[in-house]
PDB file of C-alpha atoms in Angstrom:
ATOM      1  CA  MET A   1      36.780  38.738  33.189  1.00  0.00           C
ATOM      2  CA  SER A   2      38.320  40.716  30.296  1.00  0.00           C
ATOM      3  CA  PHE A   3      36.719  41.177  26.869  1.00  0.00           C
ATOM      4  CA  SER A   4      39.385  39.020  25.260  1.00  0.00           C
ATOM      5  CA  SER A   5      38.815  36.174  27.669  1.00  0.00           C
ATOM      6  CA  ASP A   6      35.042  36.376  27.056  1.00  0.00           C
ATOM      7  CA  ALA A   7      35.705  36.288  23.292  1.00  0.00           C
ATOM      8  CA  SER A   8      37.988  33.182  23.790  1.00  0.00           C
ATOM      9  CA  ALA A   9      35.393  31.467  25.911  1.00  0.00           C
ATOM     10  CA  ALA A  10      32.676  32.182  23.392  1.00  0.00           C
ATOM     11  CA  SER A  11      35.009  30.927  20.584  1.00  0.00           C
ATOM     12  CA  ALA A  12      35.692  27.744  22.427  1.00  0.00           C
ATOM     13  CA  ALA A  13      31.949  27.104  23.030  1.00  0.00           C
ATOM     14  CA  VAL A  14      31.242  27.588  19.316  1.00  0.00           C
ATOM     15  CA  GLU A  15      34.109  25.231  18.366  1.00  0.00           C
ATOM     16  CA  ALA A  16      32.772  22.677  20.926  1.00  0.00           C
ATOM     17  CA  ALA A  17      29.260  22.947  19.554  1.00  0.00           C
ATOM     18  CA  ALA A  18      30.519  22.664  15.960  1.00  0.00           C
ATOM     19  CA  ALA A  19      32.536  19.514  16.850  1.00  0.00           C
ATOM     20  CA  GLN A  20      29.536  17.964  18.552  1.00  0.00           C
ATOM     21  CA  LYS A  21      27.348  18.778  15.541  1.00  0.00           C
ATOM     22  CA  LYS A  22      29.968  17.208  13.249  1.00  0.00           C
ATOM     23  CA  LEU A  23      30.043  14.122  15.429  1.00  0.00           C
ATOM     24  CA  ASN A  24      26.135  13.843  15.391  1.00  0.00           C
ATOM     25  CA  LEU A  25      26.239  14.324  11.638  1.00  0.00           C
ATOM     26  CA  GLU A  26      28.820  11.514  11.202  1.00  0.00           C
ATOM     27  CA  LYS A  27      26.701   9.272  13.351  1.00  0.00           C
ATOM     28  CA  ALA A  28      23.603  10.118  11.327  1.00  0.00           C
ATOM     29  CA  THR A  29      25.327   9.778   7.956  1.00  0.00           C
ATOM     30  CA  ASN A  30      23.907   6.330   7.488  1.00  0.00           C
ATOM     31  CA  PHE A  31      20.420   5.765   9.060  1.00  0.00           C
ATOM     32  CA  MET A  32      20.453   2.033   8.229  1.00  0.00           C
ATOM     33  CA  LYS A  33      23.700   1.367  10.231  1.00  0.00           C
ATOM     34  CA  GLN A  34      21.860   1.359  13.584  1.00  0.00           C
ATOM     35  CA  TYR A  35      19.781  -1.554  12.506  1.00  0.00           C
ATOM     36  CA  ARG A  36      22.666  -3.870  11.650  1.00  0.00           C
ATOM     37  CA  ASP A  37      24.665  -6.086  14.061  1.00  0.00           C
ATOM     38  CA  PRO A  38      27.993  -4.210  14.491  1.00  0.00           C
ATOM     39  CA  HIS A  39      30.040  -7.392  14.080  1.00  0.00           C
ATOM     40  CA  SER A  40      28.190  -9.576  11.465  1.00  0.00           C
ATOM     41  CA  ARG A  41      26.451  -6.598   9.783  1.00  0.00           C
ATOM     42  CA  GLU A  42      23.343  -8.609   9.399  1.00  0.00           C
ATOM     43  CA  LEU A  43      20.048  -6.837   9.791  1.00  0.00           C
ATOM     44  CA  LYS A  44      18.562  -7.054  13.262  1.00  0.00           C
ATOM     45  CA  LYS A  45      14.890  -7.928  13.643  1.00  0.00           C
ATOM     46  CA  LEU A  46      12.962  -4.621  13.639  1.00  0.00           C
ATOM     47  CA  SER A  47      10.080  -3.756  15.922  1.00  0.00           C
ATOM     48  CA  ALA A  48       7.018  -2.178  14.351  1.00  0.00           C
ATOM     49  CA  ASN A  49       8.159   1.250  15.564  1.00  0.00           C
ATOM     50  CA  GLN A  50      11.654   0.790  14.109  1.00  0.00           C
ATOM     51  CA  PHE A  51      10.174  -0.284  10.825  1.00  0.00           C
ATOM     52  CA  MET A  52       8.038   2.816  10.742  1.00  0.00           C
ATOM     53  CA  ASP A  53      11.074   4.909  11.631  1.00  0.00           C
ATOM     54  CA  VAL A  54      12.903   3.516   8.579  1.00  0.00           C
ATOM     55  CA  TRP A  55       9.801   4.076   6.396  1.00  0.00           C
ATOM     56  CA  SER A  56       9.215   7.680   7.403  1.00  0.00           C
ATOM     57  CA  HIS A  57      12.980   8.471   7.240  1.00  0.00           C
ATOM     58  CA  TYR A  58      13.181   7.591   3.534  1.00  0.00           C
ATOM     59  CA  ASP A  59       9.612   8.465   2.420  1.00  0.00           C
ATOM     60  CA  LYS A  60      10.514  12.093   2.918  1.00  0.00           C
ATOM     61  CA  ASP A  61       7.632  13.592   1.077  1.00  0.00           C
ATOM     62  CA  GLY A  62       5.128  11.275   2.827  1.00  0.00           C
ATOM     63  CA  ASN A  63       3.430  10.171  -0.328  1.00  0.00           C
ATOM     64  CA  GLY A  64       3.406   6.478   0.510  1.00  0.00           C
ATOM     65  CA  TYR A  65       6.349   5.437  -1.746  1.00  0.00           C
ATOM     66  CA  ILE A  66      10.172   5.413  -1.594  1.00  0.00           C
ATOM     67  CA  GLU A  67      11.008   6.652  -5.062  1.00  0.00           C
ATOM     68  CA  GLY A  68      13.438   8.817  -7.038  1.00  0.00           C
ATOM     69  CA  THR A  69      16.189  10.372  -4.973  1.00  0.00           C
ATOM     70  CA  GLU A  70      14.578   8.777  -1.842  1.00  0.00           C
ATOM     71  CA  LEU A  71      15.129   5.317  -3.316  1.00  0.00           C
ATOM     72  CA  ASP A  72      18.748   6.219  -4.389  1.00  0.00           C
ATOM     73  CA  GLY A  73      19.497   7.415  -0.821  1.00  0.00           C
ATOM     74  CA  PHE A  74      17.998   4.293   0.778  1.00  0.00           C
ATOM     75  CA  LEU A  75      19.927   1.934  -1.579  1.00  0.00           C
ATOM     76  CA  ARG A  76      23.179   3.775  -1.017  1.00  0.00           C
ATOM     77  CA  GLU A  77      22.783   3.573   2.845  1.00  0.00           C
ATOM     78  CA  PHE A  78      21.369   0.024   2.749  1.00  0.00           C
ATOM     79  CA  VAL A  79      24.367  -1.328   0.856  1.00  0.00           C
ATOM     80  CA  SER A  80      27.137   0.739   2.544  1.00  0.00           C
ATOM     81  CA  SER A  81      25.744  -0.190   6.032  1.00  0.00           C
ATOM     82  CA  ALA A  82      26.356  -3.842   5.277  1.00  0.00           C
ATOM     83  CA  ASN A  83      30.103  -3.297   4.795  1.00  0.00           C
ATOM     84  CA  THR A  84      32.230  -4.362   7.728  1.00  0.00           C
ATOM     85  CA  ALA A  85      34.603  -1.391   6.985  1.00  0.00           C
ATOM     86  CA  ASP A  86      32.935   1.976   7.794  1.00  0.00           C
ATOM     87  CA  VAL A  87      32.216   3.416   4.283  1.00  0.00           C
ATOM     88  CA  SER A  88      30.053   6.351   3.527  1.00  0.00           C
ATOM     89  CA  PRO A  89      26.994   5.991   1.301  1.00  0.00           C
ATOM     90  CA  GLU A  90      28.900   8.050  -1.289  1.00  0.00           C
ATOM     91  CA  ALA A  91      31.247   5.090  -1.677  1.00  0.00           C
ATOM     92  CA  VAL A  92      28.465   3.614  -3.959  1.00  0.00           C
ATOM     93  CA  SER A  93      29.209   5.069  -7.351  1.00  0.00           C
ATOM     94  CA  ASP A  94      26.500   6.161  -9.753  1.00  0.00           C
ATOM     95  CA  ALA A  95      27.291   3.239 -12.135  1.00  0.00           C
ATOM     96  CA  MET A  96      27.013   0.797  -9.216  1.00  0.00           C
ATOM     97  CA  LEU A  97      23.835   2.501  -8.110  1.00  0.00           C
ATOM     98  CA  VAL A  98      22.161   1.957 -11.480  1.00  0.00           C
ATOM     99  CA  GLU A  99      23.079  -1.700 -11.434  1.00  0.00           C
ATOM    100  CA  LEU A 100      22.019  -2.108  -7.824  1.00  0.00           C
ATOM    101  CA  LYS A 101      18.661  -0.432  -8.411  1.00  0.00           C
ATOM    102  CA  GLN A 102      17.903  -2.731 -11.333  1.00  0.00           C
ATOM    103  CA  CYS A 103      18.637  -5.932  -9.300  1.00  0.00           C
ATOM    104  CA  PHE A 104      16.793  -4.483  -6.254  1.00  0.00           C
ATOM    105  CA  MET A 105      13.643  -3.521  -8.228  1.00  0.00           C
ATOM    106  CA  GLU A 106      13.474  -6.930  -9.990  1.00  0.00           C
ATOM    107  CA  ALA A 107      13.511  -8.628  -6.577  1.00  0.00           C
ATOM    108  CA  TYR A 108      11.234  -6.338  -4.609  1.00  0.00           C
ATOM    109  CA  ASP A 109       9.138  -4.106  -6.877  1.00  0.00           C
ATOM    110  CA  ASP A 110       6.361  -6.632  -7.270  1.00  0.00           C
ATOM    111  CA  ASN A 111       3.868  -4.477  -9.116  1.00  0.00           C
ATOM    112  CA  GLN A 112       6.722  -3.088 -11.246  1.00  0.00           C
ATOM    113  CA  ASP A 113       5.812   0.657 -10.787  1.00  0.00           C
ATOM    114  CA  GLY A 114       9.393   1.744 -10.331  1.00  0.00           C
ATOM    115  CA  LYS A 115       8.907   2.611  -6.689  1.00  0.00           C
ATOM    116  CA  ILE A 116       8.790   0.800  -3.344  1.00  0.00           C
ATOM    117  CA  ASP A 117       5.563   0.730  -1.253  1.00  0.00           C
ATOM    118  CA  ILE A 118       5.385  -0.297   2.482  1.00  0.00           C
ATOM    119  CA  ARG A 119       4.620  -3.942   1.740  1.00  0.00           C
ATOM    120  CA  GLU A 120       7.505  -4.293  -0.653  1.00  0.00           C
ATOM    121  CA  LEU A 121       9.885  -2.862   1.952  1.00  0.00           C
ATOM    122  CA  ALA A 122       8.492  -5.325   4.434  1.00  0.00           C
ATOM    123  CA  GLN A 123       9.844  -8.148   2.281  1.00  0.00           C
ATOM    124  CA  LEU A 124      13.280  -6.779   2.688  1.00  0.00           C
ATOM    125  CA  LEU A 125      13.477  -5.700   6.344  1.00  0.00           C
ATOM    126  CA  PRO A 126      13.205  -8.552   8.947  1.00  0.00           C
ATOM    127  CA  MET A 127      10.228  -7.832  11.205  1.00  0.00           C
ATOM    128  CA  GLU A 128       8.428 -10.105  13.586  1.00  0.00           C
ATOM    129  CA  GLU A 129       5.072  -9.286  12.045  1.00  0.00           C
ATOM    130  CA  ASN A 130       6.264  -9.734   8.454  1.00  0.00           C
ATOM    131  CA  PHE A 131       4.336 -12.938   7.941  1.00  0.00           C
ATOM    132  CA  LEU A 132       1.130 -11.044   8.452  1.00  0.00           C
ATOM    133  CA  LEU A 133       2.009  -8.536   5.723  1.00  0.00           C
ATOM    134  CA  LEU A 134       3.489 -11.117   3.342  1.00  0.00           C
ATOM    135  CA  PHE A 135       0.854 -13.829   3.841  1.00  0.00           C
ATOM    136  CA  ARG A 136      -1.685 -11.563   2.158  1.00  0.00           C
ATOM    137  CA  PHE A 137       0.875 -10.123  -0.257  1.00  0.00           C
ATOM    138  CA  ASP A 138       1.647 -13.762  -1.412  1.00  0.00           C
ATOM    139  CA  ASN A 139      -2.051 -14.667  -1.411  1.00  0.00           C
ATOM    140  CA  PRO A 140      -3.903 -11.691  -3.062  1.00  0.00           C
ATOM    141  CA  LEU A 141      -7.655 -11.741  -3.347  1.00  0.00           C
ATOM    142  CA  ASP A 142      -9.217 -12.727  -6.631  1.00  0.00           C
ATOM    143  CA  SER A 143     -11.246  -9.609  -6.955  1.00  0.00           C
ATOM    144  CA  SER A 144     -12.702  -6.554  -5.180  1.00  0.00           C
ATOM    145  CA  VAL A 145     -15.957  -8.365  -4.802  1.00  0.00           C
ATOM    146  CA  GLU A 146     -14.217 -10.739  -2.450  1.00  0.00           C
ATOM    147  CA  PHE A 147     -12.609  -7.632  -0.750  1.00  0.00           C
ATOM    148  CA  MET A 148     -16.085  -6.069  -0.168  1.00  0.00           C
ATOM    149  CA  LYS A 149     -17.451  -9.369   1.318  1.00  0.00           C
ATOM    150  CA  ILE A 150     -14.540  -9.425   3.818  1.00  0.00           C
ATOM    151  CA  TRP A 151     -15.130  -5.709   4.544  1.00  0.00           C
ATOM    152  CA  ARG A 152     -18.775  -6.310   5.348  1.00  0.00           C
ATOM    153  CA  GLU A 153     -17.953  -9.327   7.496  1.00  0.00           C
ATOM    154  CA  TYR A 154     -15.439  -7.397   9.803  1.00  0.00           C
ATOM    155  CA  ASP A 155     -17.059  -3.984   9.713  1.00  0.00           C
ATOM    156  CA  THR A 156     -19.467  -5.508  12.263  1.00  0.00           C
ATOM    157  CA  ASP A 157     -21.008  -2.149  13.555  1.00  0.00           C
ATOM    158  CA  GLY A 158     -21.459  -0.898   9.937  1.00  0.00           C
ATOM    159  CA  SER A 159     -19.494   2.288  10.831  1.00  0.00           C
ATOM    160  CA  GLY A 160     -17.702   2.385   7.432  1.00  0.00           C
ATOM    161  CA  TYR A 161     -14.357   1.736   9.104  1.00  0.00           C
ATOM    162  CA  ILE A 162     -12.426  -1.258  10.419  1.00  0.00           C
ATOM    163  CA  GLU A 163     -11.711  -0.264  14.029  1.00  0.00           C
ATOM    164  CA  ALA A 164      -9.076  -1.813  16.202  1.00  0.00           C
ATOM    165  CA  ASP A 165     -11.291  -4.533  17.692  1.00  0.00           C
ATOM    166  CA  GLU A 166     -12.577  -5.477  14.284  1.00  0.00           C
ATOM    167  CA  LEU A 167      -9.031  -5.494  12.949  1.00  0.00           C
ATOM    168  CA  LYS A 168      -7.926  -7.819  15.798  1.00  0.00           C
ATOM    169  CA  ASN A 169     -10.772 -10.208  14.838  1.00  0.00           C
ATOM    170  CA  PHE A 170      -9.690 -10.162  11.196  1.00  0.00           C
ATOM    171  CA  LEU A 171      -5.970 -10.769  12.207  1.00  0.00           C
ATOM    172  CA  ARG A 172      -7.047 -13.675  14.427  1.00  0.00           C
ATOM    173  CA  ASP A 173      -8.853 -15.357  11.516  1.00  0.00           C
ATOM    174  CA  LEU A 174      -5.923 -14.540   9.244  1.00  0.00           C
ATOM    175  CA  LEU A 175      -3.614 -16.270  11.763  1.00  0.00           C
ATOM    176  CA  GLN A 176      -5.873 -19.322  11.827  1.00  0.00           C
ATOM    177  CA  GLU A 177      -5.790 -19.360   8.008  1.00  0.00           C
ATOM    178  CA  ALA A 178      -1.991 -19.242   8.168  1.00  0.00           C
ATOM    179  CA  LYS A 179      -2.089 -21.932  10.839  1.00  0.00           C
ATOM    180  CA  LYS A 180      -0.196 -19.702  13.383  1.00  0.00           C
ATOM    181  CA  ILE A 181      -2.939 -18.980  15.832  1.00  0.00           C
ATOM    182  CA  ASN A 182      -1.632 -21.539  18.434  1.00  0.00           C
ATOM    183  CA  ASP A 183       1.609 -19.569  18.728  1.00  0.00           C
ATOM    184  CA  VAL A 184      -0.021 -16.231  19.538  1.00  0.00           C
ATOM    185  CA  SER A 185      -1.219 -14.978  22.884  1.00  0.00           C
ATOM    186  CA  GLU A 186      -3.988 -12.342  23.177  1.00  0.00           C
ATOM    187  CA  ASP A 187      -1.327  -9.722  24.192  1.00  0.00           C
ATOM    188  CA  LYS A 188       0.629 -10.625  21.079  1.00  0.00           C
ATOM    189  CA  LEU A 189      -2.544 -10.274  18.989  1.00  0.00           C
ATOM    190  CA  ILE A 190      -3.090  -6.805  20.433  1.00  0.00           C
ATOM    191  CA  GLU A 191       0.549  -5.936  19.494  1.00  0.00           C
ATOM    192  CA  TYR A 192      -0.009  -7.278  15.938  1.00  0.00           C
ATOM    193  CA  THR A 193      -3.107  -5.164  15.616  1.00  0.00           C
ATOM    194  CA  ASP A 194      -1.264  -2.022  16.780  1.00  0.00           C
ATOM    195  CA  THR A 195       1.451  -2.843  14.233  1.00  0.00           C
ATOM    196  CA  MET A 196      -0.991  -3.150  11.350  1.00  0.00           C
ATOM    197  CA  LEU A 197      -2.541   0.099  12.331  1.00  0.00           C
ATOM    198  CA  GLN A 198       0.821   1.831  12.427  1.00  0.00           C
ATOM    199  CA  VAL A 199       1.715   0.434   9.024  1.00  0.00           C
ATOM    200  CA  PHE A 200      -1.581   0.960   7.215  1.00  0.00           C
ATOM    201  CA  ASP A 201      -3.477   3.737   9.030  1.00  0.00           C
ATOM    202  CA  SER A 202      -2.000   6.466   6.908  1.00  0.00           C
ATOM    203  CA  ASN A 203      -4.151   9.276   8.231  1.00  0.00           C
ATOM    204  CA  LYS A 204      -3.504   8.192  11.866  1.00  0.00           C
ATOM    205  CA  ASP A 205      -7.157   8.200  13.032  1.00  0.00           C
ATOM    206  CA  GLY A 206      -6.796   4.868  14.767  1.00  0.00           C
ATOM    207  CA  LYS A 207      -8.987   2.889  12.260  1.00  0.00           C
ATOM    208  CA  LEU A 208      -8.732   1.712   8.647  1.00  0.00           C
ATOM    209  CA  GLN A 209     -10.845   3.279   5.915  1.00  0.00           C
ATOM    210  CA  LEU A 210     -11.554   1.457   2.697  1.00  0.00           C
ATOM    211  CA  SER A 211      -8.428   2.653   0.807  1.00  0.00           C
ATOM    212  CA  GLU A 212      -6.175   1.789   3.858  1.00  0.00           C
ATOM    213  CA  MET A 213      -7.717  -1.741   4.157  1.00  0.00           C
ATOM    214  CA  ALA A 214      -7.253  -2.181   0.461  1.00  0.00           C
ATOM    215  CA  LYS A 215      -3.515  -1.891   0.958  1.00  0.00           C
ATOM    216  CA  LEU A 216      -3.556  -4.571   3.651  1.00  0.00           C
ATOM    217  CA  LEU A 217      -5.810  -6.764   1.511  1.00  0.00           C
ATOM    218  CA  PRO A 218      -4.505  -6.445  -2.039  1.00  0.00           C
ATOM    219  CA  VAL A 219      -6.410  -7.683  -5.019  1.00  0.00           C
ATOM    220  CA  LYS A 220      -4.583  -9.580  -7.791  1.00  0.00           C
ATOM    221  CA  GLU A 221      -5.498  -6.999 -10.381  1.00  0.00           C
ATOM    222  CA  ASN A 222      -7.785  -4.027 -10.928  1.00  0.00           C
ATOM    223  CA  PHE A 223      -9.169  -5.323 -14.157  1.00  0.00           C
ATOM    224  CA  LEU A 224     -10.360  -1.834 -15.223  1.00  0.00           C
ATOM    225  CA  CYS A 225      -6.728  -0.705 -15.375  1.00  0.00           C
ATOM    226  CA  ARG A 226      -6.181  -2.864 -18.448  1.00  0.00           C
ATOM    227  CA  GLN A 227      -5.221  -1.186 -21.754  1.00  0.00           C
ATOM    228  CA  VAL A 228      -8.483  -2.128 -23.424  1.00  0.00           C
ATOM    229  CA  PHE A 229     -10.352   0.353 -21.100  1.00  0.00           C
ATOM    230  CA  LYS A 230      -7.988   3.169 -21.927  1.00  0.00           C
ATOM    231  CA  GLY A 231      -9.299   3.963 -25.371  1.00  0.00           C
ATOM    232  CA  ALA A 232      -6.415   2.428 -27.227  1.00  0.00           C
ATOM    233  CA  THR A 233      -8.638  -0.291 -28.769  1.00  0.00           C
ATOM    234  CA  LYS A 234     -12.255  -0.736 -29.400  1.00  0.00           C
ATOM    235  CA  LEU A 235     -14.305  -2.504 -26.723  1.00  0.00           C
ATOM    236  CA  THR A 236     -15.709  -5.768 -27.963  1.00  0.00           C
ATOM    237  CA  LYS A 237     -18.603  -7.824 -26.725  1.00  0.00           C
ATOM    238  CA  ASP A 238     -16.129 -10.417 -25.337  1.00  0.00           C
ATOM    239  CA  ASP A 239     -14.399  -7.591 -23.276  1.00  0.00           C
ATOM    240  CA  ILE A 240     -17.728  -6.500 -21.742  1.00  0.00           C
ATOM    241  CA  GLU A 241     -18.747 -10.095 -21.105  1.00  0.00           C
ATOM    242  CA  ARG A 242     -15.414 -10.814 -19.349  1.00  0.00           C
ATOM    243  CA  VAL A 243     -15.966  -7.836 -17.097  1.00  0.00           C
ATOM    244  CA  PHE A 244     -19.523  -8.754 -16.332  1.00  0.00           C
ATOM    245  CA  SER A 245     -18.657 -12.314 -15.394  1.00  0.00           C
ATOM    246  CA  LEU A 246     -15.778 -11.050 -13.218  1.00  0.00           C
ATOM    247  CA  TYR A 247     -18.215  -9.091 -11.011  1.00  0.00           C
ATOM    248  CA  ASP A 248     -21.403 -11.213 -11.423  1.00  0.00           C
ATOM    249  CA  ARG A 249     -20.045 -13.869  -9.094  1.00  0.00           C
ATOM    250  CA  ASP A 250     -23.442 -15.622  -8.362  1.00  0.00           C
ATOM    251  CA  ASN A 251     -24.183 -15.602 -12.203  1.00  0.00           C
ATOM    252  CA  ASN A 252     -27.644 -14.268 -11.719  1.00  0.00           C
ATOM    253  CA  GLY A 253     -27.459 -11.789 -14.573  1.00  0.00           C
ATOM    254  CA  THR A 254     -26.957  -8.615 -12.497  1.00  0.00           C
ATOM    255  CA  ILE A 255     -24.147  -6.964 -10.504  1.00  0.00           C
ATOM    256  CA  GLU A 256     -25.547  -6.068  -7.149  1.00  0.00           C
ATOM    257  CA  ASN A 257     -24.693  -5.708  -3.434  1.00  0.00           C
ATOM    258  CA  GLU A 258     -20.981  -6.621  -2.752  1.00  0.00           C
ATOM    259  CA  GLU A 259     -20.559  -7.390  -6.540  1.00  0.00           C
ATOM    260  CA  LEU A 260     -21.616  -3.775  -7.310  1.00  0.00           C
ATOM    261  CA  ARG A 261     -19.512  -2.287  -4.582  1.00  0.00           C
ATOM    262  CA  GLY A 262     -16.500  -4.288  -5.703  1.00  0.00           C
ATOM    263  CA  PHE A 263     -16.911  -2.980  -9.260  1.00  0.00           C
ATOM    264  CA  LEU A 264     -17.418   0.610  -7.978  1.00  0.00           C
ATOM    265  CA  LYS A 265     -14.355   0.253  -5.694  1.00  0.00           C
ATOM    266  CA  ASP A 266     -12.203  -0.615  -8.731  1.00  0.00           C
ATOM    267  CA  LEU A 267     -13.755   2.277 -10.671  1.00  0.00           C
ATOM    268  CA  LEU A 268     -13.185   4.736  -7.794  1.00  0.00           C
ATOM    269  CA  GLU A 269      -9.612   3.666  -7.472  1.00  0.00           C
ATOM    270  CA  LEU A 270      -8.937   4.976 -11.051  1.00  0.00           C
ATOM    271  CA  VAL A 271      -9.721   8.592  -9.894  1.00  0.00           C
ATOM    272  CA  LYS A 272      -9.050   8.658  -6.183  1.00  0.00           C
ATOM    273  CA  LYS A 273      -6.174   7.348  -4.114  1.00  0.00           C
ATOM    274  CA  ASP A 274      -7.608   7.880  -0.576  1.00  0.00           C
ATOM    275  CA  TYR A 275     -11.325   6.991  -0.234  1.00  0.00           C
ATOM    276  CA  ASP A 276     -13.610   5.849   2.489  1.00  0.00           C
ATOM    277  CA  ALA A 277     -17.097   4.250   2.706  1.00  0.00           C
ATOM    278  CA  ASP A 278     -18.902   7.569   2.285  1.00  0.00           C
ATOM    279  CA  ASP A 279     -16.981   8.206  -0.910  1.00  0.00           C
ATOM    280  CA  LEU A 280     -18.046   4.778  -2.198  1.00  0.00           C
ATOM    281  CA  GLN A 281     -21.617   5.478  -1.246  1.00  0.00           C
ATOM    282  CA  ASP A 282     -21.639   8.843  -3.032  1.00  0.00           C
ATOM    283  CA  PHE A 283     -20.026   7.315  -6.050  1.00  0.00           C
ATOM    284  CA  GLU A 284     -22.631   4.510  -6.092  1.00  0.00           C
ATOM    285  CA  GLU A 285     -25.441   6.983  -6.034  1.00  0.00           C
ATOM    286  CA  THR A 286     -23.891   9.081  -8.822  1.00  0.00           C
ATOM    287  CA  ILE A 287     -23.244   6.109 -11.044  1.00  0.00           C
ATOM    288  CA  LEU A 288     -26.703   4.532 -10.531  1.00  0.00           C
ATOM    289  CA  ARG A 289     -28.346   7.925 -11.097  1.00  0.00           C
ATOM    290  CA  GLY A 290     -26.625   8.060 -14.531  1.00  0.00           C
ATOM    291  CA  VAL A 291     -27.186   4.486 -15.819  1.00  0.00           C
ATOM    292  CA  ASP A 292     -29.762   2.662 -13.585  1.00  0.00           C
ATOM    293  CA  TYR A 293     -32.794   3.443 -15.799  1.00  0.00           C
ATOM    294  CA  ASN A 294     -35.015   0.703 -14.257  1.00  0.00           C
ATOM    295  CA  ASP A 295     -34.112   1.999 -10.795  1.00  0.00           C
ATOM    296  CA  ASP A 296     -33.464  -1.466  -9.283  1.00  0.00           C
ATOM    297  CA  GLY A 297     -30.106  -0.655  -7.579  1.00  0.00           C
ATOM    298  CA  LYS A 298     -28.394  -3.205  -9.795  1.00  0.00           C
ATOM    299  CA  ILE A 299     -26.372  -3.162 -13.009  1.00  0.00           C
ATOM    300  CA  ASN A 300     -27.235  -5.221 -16.023  1.00  0.00           C
ATOM    301  CA  ARG A 301     -25.158  -5.908 -19.104  1.00  0.00           C
ATOM    302  CA  LYS A 302     -26.487  -2.898 -20.985  1.00  0.00           C
ATOM    303  CA  GLU A 303     -25.923  -0.569 -18.065  1.00  0.00           C
ATOM    304  CA  LEU A 304     -22.370  -1.958 -17.575  1.00  0.00           C
ATOM    305  CA  THR A 305     -21.670  -1.437 -21.330  1.00  0.00           C
ATOM    306  CA  MET A 306     -22.575   2.267 -20.967  1.00  0.00           C
ATOM    307  CA  ILE A 307     -20.256   2.740 -17.969  1.00  0.00           C
ATOM    308  CA  LEU A 308     -17.277   1.021 -19.679  1.00  0.00           C
ATOM    309  CA  LEU A 309     -17.761   2.972 -22.931  1.00  0.00           C
ATOM    310  CA  ALA A 310     -17.805   6.177 -20.951  1.00  0.00           C
ATOM    311  CA  LEU A 311     -14.696   5.041 -18.996  1.00  0.00           C
ATOM    312  CA  ALA A 312     -12.811   4.305 -22.395  1.00  0.00           C
ATOM    313  CA  LYS A 313     -13.936   7.621 -23.874  1.00  0.00           C
ATOM    314  CA  HIS A 314     -12.842   9.531 -20.697  1.00  0.00           C
ATOM    315  CA  ASN A 315      -9.438   7.813 -20.727  1.00  0.00           C
ATOM    316  CA  GLN A 316      -9.039   8.559 -24.528  1.00  0.00           C
ATOM    317  CA  GLU A 317      -9.725  12.239 -23.872  1.00  0.00           C
ATOM    318  CA  ASP A 318      -7.218  12.422 -21.036  1.00  0.00           C
ATOM    319  CA  ASP A 319      -4.620  10.690 -23.244  1.00  0.00           C
ATOM    320  CA  SER A 320      -5.259  13.216 -26.043  1.00  0.00           C
ATOM    321  CA  ALA A 321      -5.084  16.240 -23.581  1.00  0.00           C
ATOM    322  CA  ALA A 322      -1.813  14.885 -22.175  1.00  0.00           C
ATOM    323  CA  LYS A 323      -0.271  14.550 -25.568  1.00  0.00           C
ATOM    324  CA  LYS A 324      -1.154  18.137 -26.451  1.00  0.00           C
ATOM    325  CA  GLU A 325       0.599  19.402 -23.267  1.00  0.00           C
TER     326      GLU A 325
END
């Protein structure tokens, strides 16, 4: 074969590869298109794996949120994929995107933080296991004390993690609470357990640590995030009494056991996003070493006041430092 024919063959191969790449690129232009019925353009019911594919595709930095340019890309593709005519995501103008984002966030951004977390996306995408996610999302726990009681109940081996079998027991009870248990076989229950692990086990170790379980079992509000504890206003006796009664669930005059751990979980969440039972234990020892002068392993009103005043002072210093920057 001559040099010129070799060059022609090579050129043809390059052109063919480029054409294939272009075709693949066109197919991949809109990731959401594959999850819609080609005729009706309605969203198909997603499996857990498909849901996680969508999540990881748009949460490009893996920080647990779809936000900023990730959210813009998702909205453009979500809307254009619903069009019966094949339109590209770029067909959604910037002005349209602004309006679209406002409507979308009003509907799905429940905690109003300007970004979408995994439970909020689950409200939008049809998935067989949605009711498990949304049942808890629609019925948040009253407080972290309640969360810690549930944690103790299902962490039956005291390992500091909710392992697959323990999670399966939790989901079985959750299904009974939602009156759906009669519809679910043991195989289906195992499938649901796998789904919940896929969705919430962010470090992929096959079990749920405290911070991961806290996403599955949301609390109505972390009371310590309120403005009053951010140093903007002076803490009053009523503020302190309100916090004390929130955690002293048995009204015995001290915050102890699950009450104490619920309080410390809320406090820990202010400084740490990912935490496990060891982190909570270390935090408990540090806090009690600093304020538990009578060494009883409990917190009374005076000791709680010291913690809350320190929290308000710390937040005030952080605010002042941020303003200087």
